[in-house]
């Protein structure tokens, strides 16, 4: 664990869609201290800086299962539906997604300027 | 209804029943799981669960969502697209990228036959079954959604953080900054408020691979908040890469790569590590503020850069006076970053002459009210935006506040809030609360809101253009708080406060021509304050002659000279301007020279504990809130804390009482403080400072290190567990801190309004605070417990609680000697004056008064000589009495009057003889002049001689023990292998260390001092010398003086004083130098006297008698003295301090022989000749 933090700290995850960039401490499906929890995809993970508990993990993003680009988990950049899709790929294959997701995305697009505080 | 439905779903399963939940906790939230039962997150989960279930129920009732009815997405790639193979049926579960494996546990549970579950206590209503697969599935699903929800929540915060960082103006200069720092030793980053330089530049450097970065701040509070902010932004909040170091706490560890620290602390580090090898990059922030320490730091760093070419220095400032800094560092490259300010409209509204207050009048509120009215007229109340009003001082604030309050009550559109540093922290904190809709805050502030405190949401600024600034008058040795016009830079800074969150308006209550006439920048601190501590520090750092040090903006030479003289007077520098051993110790204490002296002196006697407390108390702001002074309840509650010995004693009592309450009631001390109008924060500061002092004294060998606490193992473990719990509390607090802002109520402002009634109001406010979740932990209490051992403190408090009168008098003496020459004499006509009009005089300033906060302002009686002693009032002008008193004081500050604060009363004659630098006498010692300004006339020459001679020997002993003590600690310091250049008085007092200072000797000395202080009964008059008397004070050098026979103290050569005349007997005492018409011959007159020690009876001259007394010891003491003398052998300093060596060579003219005799023997010998002559 100690070794991991110092070794991998230099690694930086960068979302290829929004440009968010932040160091990650783990890449894979079983971040440390997650016990019974397993990730269903290989993720870039860091320690949750907003939790009082040191051992909480935070998934930053993963690779799009179609194009392989790094995408953060922000809803503007990617979507997880059994596997990860970056928004570019989602839009390309929109018709294959369930209607719930389609209408959700439509709704989000309508207000031309999304809530950016 | 909800409940019923849910029960239906689970059959006889009740989700709300704790036992049902506990069974599920057994599967998902065991001790070894990611989330444990009982943790806050576990509570959050069940709250989430309820909401989640409700949501599902609602959806079930409504039926499946729109559009999902049987429609399959266009499965099988239409238009030749790739088939993604997505499931046909939508399920929200597919959107979660996690899974929870609890198979093992379920298996165990599942293997149990139904009904054989818990046998004893069956969950009522749940039958005998444990959770069925359905319940487990429900719970798992909720758990997954909960995890997903928390992930998104945290990620949302992270994304917002990164977006905000990117939007900062400085962001686009990121690469340029890193590049400049790589290529140049010094870089100046100049950017205005809000550009983000303080938080971002350190991060850019850190990210570029640099480490060991120190970033200095002028204020402690900024160090903490920046470290928190930066470690938060770098997502490393609980790692240790980013830390801070301030006076009492450090979060720095070996892993720390970036630490925020105060300028003063970095300077102290340079003292230990002159090359600052521990750092690669130094960032000096806010250099434009021109604080004393900052100016000095830059002066120290300049030559250091030449010695360490690899070191990088980054200066950060507002866009003020950039050229000055750049050129000081050989035209260092400058990077200017625009600030992020919205446009601000400036309106000049000069105050018409008829509304301008003259010097002594109260401020006229009309110009200020007009601004409020104008805002009400021009801007609809729905448009938010608060008002910030800058005034010069506290009195001005309350005047304007009163007037505005009337207007606010009338219009119901304003909440008036004062802001200045003497308010309680809770009251200060209120300015950050939010006003209700339709109501604006009007914050009336000193210049504290110019830089130190930043309030968001301000749209209007009113600038009076005035500021009160402290200056130092070296002639009167007095600080002065005066009102000045501000500088253009300050005016701009004030204006900028209106444009932080949107476009704003700045009303300047002066003309544009006034503005143009303002000085461009504020006067740097180094030009305004006493430089004593600075010069001392320079000396101790060995930066050479302070007069030739290259400052960025050198202070006047006279200021430095004054400081050097003062330090010499204080014994910190010797005649050649070099550091003495006392001086080098004082230089390491982060306090005023006078306070430092107290600490050193106190450690010699057994009054260390109270001295530590008093020194700490005098180094922080007073815990007594001014606003509570007029509150009768507070006054009554405070009464038992008061001591009529003086304010430091009141502070001591207060601290001890507080520690007692802390020990008994812990967090209950908050209430205790509120009752008494005390700001608890100051007491916390005191306890921290006190501990620091104690450690410093220990590390210098001035205090024996206490044996490690021999607690039982169980006890220790208990303490360890408690500490762990406290740490957890602290972490939780750190996270929730500042996240909640209260909404103010209309009319609530009344509590700070006038100076009364504030207590009751704030009480109910606090109780409300307590009800708020997350506010219930008193974080100060937690930190206090983490840092201090309460029982140890209580012992210390107990030790100084009930001081005997002897301890009290020693403590007074220690304070008085520490504070010397800060002494004030009551005016002789005070008895005929009102209590509020008592007048005092110091040596350099006449007609000063006692500050109303002092105990002597409310109780001046105790300063007067007792009535029964005034025997012959109206007779000779200066009455001759035994109980004259003086005030020893900490500060002399002139505001509208010169005020003395923090005073202690001391017996005049005794204190003067023991602490004064110069005591001059006439021939029979019946007339003494102290420091050239106080004259004492003693009625009985016999008593006079006795007093003087005891004082001389006591001082000699005191001096000797003190130096021996310091010598001891110095050797210890060297033994610890401190670096060279420590410069602890190289050639002084080293020899004394061998002998050390025995407890016995010290006890004897303190016994002697106590006797002297308490039981000296001599009748004398006390008055100031007139200017004329001062001119003709001394006989002056005599043409033919008899050779210095019979020196009083062997080792000290008594020689004629070249200026005053007479005989210089010791460093401070000059005999027979006063021009005295009365007694031309008393110098050689012998009177019969019996020595109380050896019973010798014979005629003596005054000088002979003193000499005899100095050397005469009781037979039993002889050995001690001899041992001490032997110990002092080889030590120049100790010898020069009158270690009595008993015999010396005496040449008798009559016998014409050299004899080795003790002083007494010499006298006897001479007497023989005299007798034979008759």
mmCIF file of N, CA and C in Angstrom, chain B residues 766-842:
data_model
loop_
_atom_site.group_PDB
_atom_site.id
_atom_site.type_symbol
_atom_site.label_atom_id
_atom_site.label_comp_id
_atom_site.label_asym_id
_atom_site.label_seq_id
_atom_site.Cartn_x
_atom_site.Cartn_y
_atom_site.Cartn_z
ATOM 1 N N UNK B 766 -25.409 30.700 21.005
ATOM 2 C CA UNK B 766 -24.514 29.557 21.117
ATOM 3 C C UNK B 766 -25.295 28.273 21.345
ATOM 4 N N UNK B 767 -26.351 28.377 22.167
ATOM 5 C CA UNK B 767 -27.094 27.146 22.423
ATOM 6 C C UNK B 767 -27.678 26.636 21.126
ATOM 7 N N UNK B 768 -28.058 27.560 20.290
ATOM 8 C CA UNK B 768 -28.586 27.128 19.007
ATOM 9 C C UNK B 768 -27.495 26.446 18.191
ATOM 10 N N UNK B 769 -26.333 27.034 18.253
ATOM 11 C CA UNK B 769 -25.217 26.430 17.529
ATOM 12 C C UNK B 769 -25.027 24.983 17.930
ATOM 13 N N UNK B 770 -25.224 24.751 19.209
ATOM 14 C CA UNK B 770 -24.963 23.419 19.719
ATOM 15 C C UNK B 770 -25.909 22.402 19.101
ATOM 16 N N UNK B 771 -27.131 22.866 18.831
ATOM 17 C CA UNK B 771 -28.101 21.946 18.267
ATOM 18 C C UNK B 771 -27.766 21.574 16.836
ATOM 19 N N UNK B 772 -27.008 22.416 16.233
ATOM 20 C CA UNK B 772 -26.678 22.111 14.842
ATOM 21 C C UNK B 772 -25.733 20.943 14.784
ATOM 22 N N UNK B 773 -26.010 19.989 13.923
ATOM 23 C CA UNK B 773 -25.088 18.860 13.837
ATOM 24 C C UNK B 773 -23.739 19.350 13.342
ATOM 25 N N UNK B 774 -22.731 18.685 13.799
ATOM 26 C CA UNK B 774 -21.393 19.041 13.325
ATOM 27 C C UNK B 774 -20.791 20.198 14.094
ATOM 28 N N UNK B 775 -21.638 20.936 14.813
ATOM 29 C CA UNK B 775 -21.120 22.076 15.554
ATOM 30 C C UNK B 775 -20.896 21.697 17.009
ATOM 31 N N UNK B 776 -21.329 20.489 17.343
ATOM 32 C CA UNK B 776 -21.347 20.164 18.756
ATOM 33 C C UNK B 776 -19.944 19.949 19.306
ATOM 34 N N UNK B 777 -18.984 19.581 18.480
ATOM 35 C CA UNK B 777 -17.648 19.411 19.013
ATOM 36 C C UNK B 777 -17.003 20.770 19.155
ATOM 37 N N UNK B 778 -16.499 21.025 20.324
ATOM 38 C CA UNK B 778 -15.737 22.241 20.541
ATOM 39 C C UNK B 778 -14.310 21.916 20.106
ATOM 40 N N UNK B 779 -13.967 22.341 18.918
ATOM 41 C CA UNK B 779 -12.700 21.911 18.337
ATOM 42 C C UNK B 779 -11.515 22.404 19.160
ATOM 43 N N UNK B 780 -11.693 23.551 19.783
ATOM 44 C CA UNK B 780 -10.604 24.072 20.609
ATOM 45 C C UNK B 780 -10.346 23.142 21.791
ATOM 46 N N UNK B 781 -11.440 22.658 22.348
ATOM 47 C CA UNK B 781 -11.325 21.734 23.471
ATOM 48 C C UNK B 781 -10.594 20.462 23.022
ATOM 49 N N UNK B 782 -10.943 20.007 21.821
ATOM 50 C CA UNK B 782 -10.304 18.796 21.297
ATOM 51 C C UNK B 782 -8.807 19.025 21.117
ATOM 52 N N UNK B 783 -8.466 20.140 20.491
ATOM 53 C CA UNK B 783 -7.050 20.437 20.273
ATOM 54 C C UNK B 783 -6.316 20.591 21.599
ATOM 55 N N UNK B 784 -7.013 21.244 22.525
ATOM 56 C CA UNK B 784 -6.422 21.458 23.843
ATOM 57 C C UNK B 784 -6.062 20.123 24.486
ATOM 58 N N UNK B 785 -7.014 19.197 24.420
ATOM 59 C CA UNK B 785 -6.772 17.898 25.045
ATOM 60 C C UNK B 785 -5.679 17.131 24.320
ATOM 61 N N UNK B 786 -5.603 17.331 23.017
ATOM 62 C CA UNK B 786 -4.574 16.640 22.250
ATOM 63 C C UNK B 786 -3.198 17.143 22.629
ATOM 64 N N UNK B 787 -3.134 18.426 22.914
ATOM 65 C CA UNK B 787 -1.827 19.043 23.056
ATOM 66 C C UNK B 787 -1.329 19.067 24.500
ATOM 67 N N UNK B 788 -2.265 19.102 25.422
ATOM 68 C CA UNK B 788 -1.828 19.293 26.803
ATOM 69 C C UNK B 788 -2.282 18.169 27.700
ATOM 70 N N UNK B 789 -1.475 17.952 28.698
ATOM 71 C CA UNK B 789 -1.844 17.003 29.718
ATOM 72 C C UNK B 789 -2.534 17.807 30.825
ATOM 73 N N UNK B 790 -3.850 17.642 30.907
ATOM 74 C CA UNK B 790 -4.619 18.522 31.771
ATOM 75 C C UNK B 790 -4.191 18.405 33.232
ATOM 76 N N UNK B 791 -3.914 17.186 33.645
ATOM 77 C CA UNK B 791 -3.586 17.038 35.068
ATOM 78 C C UNK B 791 -2.249 17.703 35.380
ATOM 79 N N UNK B 792 -1.351 17.646 34.417
ATOM 80 C CA UNK B 792 -0.062 18.298 34.621
ATOM 81 C C UNK B 792 -0.248 19.807 34.745
ATOM 82 N N UNK B 793 -1.096 20.330 33.853
ATOM 83 C CA UNK B 793 -1.387 21.754 33.878
ATOM 84 C C UNK B 793 -2.017 22.162 35.192
ATOM 85 N N UNK B 794 -2.908 21.294 35.656
ATOM 86 C CA UNK B 794 -3.580 21.631 36.903
ATOM 87 C C UNK B 794 -2.605 21.715 38.053
ATOM 88 N N UNK B 795 -1.642 20.818 38.029
ATOM 89 C CA UNK B 795 -0.627 20.877 39.067
ATOM 90 C C UNK B 795 0.097 22.210 39.025
ATOM 91 N N UNK B 796 0.455 22.612 37.798
ATOM 92 C CA UNK B 796 1.158 23.877 37.633
ATOM 93 C C UNK B 796 0.283 25.027 38.109
ATOM 94 N N UNK B 797 -0.994 24.950 37.785
ATOM 95 C CA UNK B 797 -1.905 26.017 38.186
ATOM 96 C C UNK B 797 -2.017 26.044 39.701
ATOM 97 N N UNK B 798 -2.076 24.863 40.260
ATOM 98 C CA UNK B 798 -2.202 24.781 41.707
ATOM 99 C C UNK B 798 -0.968 25.403 42.365
ATOM 100 N N UNK B 799 0.184 25.127 41.743
ATOM 101 C CA UNK B 799 1.432 25.621 42.308
ATOM 102 C C UNK B 799 1.466 27.139 42.315
ATOM 103 N N UNK B 800 0.736 27.747 41.380
ATOM 104 C CA UNK B 800 0.803 29.203 41.334
ATOM 105 C C UNK B 800 -0.510 29.836 41.747
ATOM 106 N N UNK B 801 -1.375 29.011 42.324
ATOM 107 C CA UNK B 801 -2.683 29.554 42.654
ATOM 108 C C UNK B 801 -2.661 30.357 43.944
ATOM 109 N N UNK B 802 -2.247 29.700 45.003
ATOM 110 C CA UNK B 802 -2.245 30.407 46.274
ATOM 111 C C UNK B 802 -0.819 30.765 46.623
ATOM 112 N N UNK B 803 -0.376 31.839 46.027
ATOM 113 C CA UNK B 803 0.989 32.241 46.275
ATOM 114 C C UNK B 803 1.078 32.814 47.677
ATOM 115 N N UNK B 804 2.100 32.408 48.372
ATOM 116 C CA UNK B 804 2.335 33.028 49.664
ATOM 117 C C UNK B 804 2.791 34.453 49.406
ATOM 118 N N UNK B 805 2.752 35.269 50.443
ATOM 119 C CA UNK B 805 3.143 36.669 50.233
ATOM 120 C C UNK B 805 4.615 36.745 49.842
ATOM 121 N N UNK B 806 5.381 35.752 50.264
ATOM 122 C CA UNK B 806 6.803 35.761 49.909
ATOM 123 C C UNK B 806 6.961 35.435 48.423
ATOM 124 N N UNK B 807 6.233 34.411 47.968
ATOM 125 C CA UNK B 807 6.318 34.088 46.540
ATOM 126 C C UNK B 807 5.822 35.253 45.703
ATOM 127 N N UNK B 808 4.749 35.862 46.227
ATOM 128 C CA UNK B 808 4.183 36.982 45.496
ATOM 129 C C UNK B 808 5.213 38.108 45.347
ATOM 130 N N UNK B 809 5.939 38.357 46.420
ATOM 131 C CA UNK B 809 6.873 39.478 46.316
ATOM 132 C C UNK B 809 8.043 39.131 45.412
ATOM 133 N N UNK B 810 8.440 37.855 45.400
ATOM 134 C CA UNK B 810 9.504 37.458 44.473
ATOM 135 C C UNK B 810 9.006 37.585 43.032
ATOM 136 N N UNK B 811 7.778 37.140 42.821
ATOM 137 C CA UNK B 811 7.211 37.220 41.479
ATOM 138 C C UNK B 811 7.147 38.675 41.014
ATOM 139 N N UNK B 812 6.742 39.534 41.920
ATOM 140 C CA UNK B 812 6.698 40.961 41.584
ATOM 141 C C UNK B 812 8.072 41.480 41.203
ATOM 142 N N UNK B 813 9.049 41.063 41.995
ATOM 143 C CA UNK B 813 10.404 41.538 41.726
ATOM 144 C C UNK B 813 10.868 41.063 40.348
ATOM 145 N N UNK B 814 10.558 39.813 40.034
ATOM 146 C CA UNK B 814 10.944 39.260 38.738
ATOM 147 C C UNK B 814 10.276 40.048 37.611
ATOM 148 N N UNK B 815 8.984 40.323 37.789
ATOM 149 C CA UNK B 815 8.282 41.102 36.771
ATOM 150 C C UNK B 815 8.899 42.482 36.654
ATOM 151 N N UNK B 816 9.145 43.076 37.802
ATOM 152 C CA UNK B 816 9.647 44.447 37.814
ATOM 153 C C UNK B 816 11.024 44.525 37.162
ATOM 154 N N UNK B 817 11.867 43.552 37.459
ATOM 155 C CA UNK B 817 13.203 43.603 36.861
ATOM 156 C C UNK B 817 13.115 43.317 35.369
ATOM 157 N N UNK B 818 12.198 42.424 35.009
ATOM 158 C CA UNK B 818 12.001 42.163 33.589
ATOM 159 C C UNK B 818 11.541 43.412 32.876
ATOM 160 N N UNK B 819 10.604 44.099 33.486
ATOM 161 C CA UNK B 819 9.998 45.251 32.827
ATOM 162 C C UNK B 819 10.850 46.514 32.919
ATOM 163 N N UNK B 820 11.809 46.514 33.842
ATOM 164 C CA UNK B 820 12.640 47.692 33.995
ATOM 165 C C UNK B 820 13.214 48.115 32.646
ATOM 166 N N UNK B 821 13.295 49.346 32.243
ATOM 167 C CA UNK B 821 13.051 50.556 33.036
ATOM 168 C C UNK B 821 11.617 51.079 32.954
ATOM 169 N N UNK B 822 10.672 50.225 32.696
ATOM 170 C CA UNK B 822 9.307 50.707 32.584
ATOM 171 C C UNK B 822 8.674 50.856 33.966
ATOM 172 N N UNK B 823 8.921 52.006 34.551
ATOM 173 C CA UNK B 823 8.434 52.287 35.891
ATOM 174 C C UNK B 823 7.717 53.629 35.882
ATOM 175 N N UNK B 824 6.649 53.726 36.667
ATOM 176 C CA UNK B 824 5.940 54.999 36.755
ATOM 177 C C UNK B 824 5.728 55.364 38.208
ATOM 178 N N UNK B 825 5.819 56.675 38.465
ATOM 179 C CA UNK B 825 5.693 57.203 39.810
ATOM 180 C C UNK B 825 4.349 57.904 39.933
ATOM 181 N N UNK B 826 3.577 57.611 40.987
ATOM 182 C CA UNK B 826 2.313 58.336 41.160
ATOM 183 C C UNK B 826 2.589 59.817 41.431
ATOM 184 N N UNK B 827 1.764 60.656 40.893
ATOM 185 C CA UNK B 827 1.918 62.081 41.135
ATOM 186 C C UNK B 827 1.663 62.376 42.611
ATOM 187 N N UNK B 828 2.400 63.360 43.177
ATOM 188 C CA UNK B 828 2.266 63.588 44.623
ATOM 189 C C UNK B 828 0.894 64.125 45.013
ATOM 190 N N UNK B 829 0.151 64.663 44.048
ATOM 191 C CA UNK B 829 -1.156 65.216 44.401
ATOM 192 C C UNK B 829 -2.307 64.272 44.099
ATOM 193 N N UNK B 830 -2.013 63.023 43.848
ATOM 194 C CA UNK B 830 -3.070 62.073 43.484
ATOM 195 C C UNK B 830 -4.131 61.915 44.569
ATOM 196 N N UNK B 831 -3.725 62.070 45.819
ATOM 197 C CA UNK B 831 -4.669 61.875 46.916
ATOM 198 C C UNK B 831 -5.822 62.871 46.823
ATOM 199 N N UNK B 832 -5.559 64.011 46.245
ATOM 200 C CA UNK B 832 -6.595 65.037 46.177
ATOM 201 C C UNK B 832 -7.370 64.964 44.869
ATOM 202 N N UNK B 833 -7.049 63.976 44.016
ATOM 203 C CA UNK B 833 -7.721 63.889 42.718
ATOM 204 C C UNK B 833 -8.791 62.813 42.722
ATOM 205 N N UNK B 834 -9.700 62.956 41.760
ATOM 206 C CA UNK B 834 -10.717 61.912 41.598
ATOM 207 C C UNK B 834 -10.056 60.609 41.151
ATOM 208 N N UNK B 835 -10.746 59.507 41.400
ATOM 209 C CA UNK B 835 -10.205 58.208 41.019
ATOM 210 C C UNK B 835 -9.853 58.150 39.543
ATOM 211 N N UNK B 836 -10.699 58.758 38.737
ATOM 212 C CA UNK B 836 -10.501 58.642 37.294
ATOM 213 C C UNK B 836 -9.412 59.582 36.794
ATOM 214 N N UNK B 837 -8.888 60.438 37.689
ATOM 215 C CA UNK B 837 -7.923 61.433 37.207
ATOM 216 C C UNK B 837 -6.543 61.273 37.821
ATOM 217 N N UNK B 838 -6.241 60.083 38.241
ATOM 218 C CA UNK B 838 -4.936 59.830 38.814
ATOM 219 C C UNK B 838 -3.853 59.967 37.734
ATOM 220 N N UNK B 839 -2.790 60.641 38.116
ATOM 221 C CA UNK B 839 -1.744 60.928 37.138
ATOM 222 C C UNK B 839 -0.440 60.257 37.564
ATOM 223 N N UNK B 840 0.324 59.834 36.563
ATOM 224 C CA UNK B 840 1.604 59.181 36.833
ATOM 225 C C UNK B 840 2.677 59.765 35.920
ATOM 226 N N UNK B 841 3.904 59.491 36.282
ATOM 227 C CA UNK B 841 5.008 59.981 35.457
ATOM 228 C C UNK B 841 5.997 58.859 35.218
ATOM 229 N N UNK B 842 6.466 58.758 33.995
ATOM 230 C CA UNK B 842 7.581 57.858 33.762
ATOM 231 C C UNK B 842 8.811 58.722 33.573
#
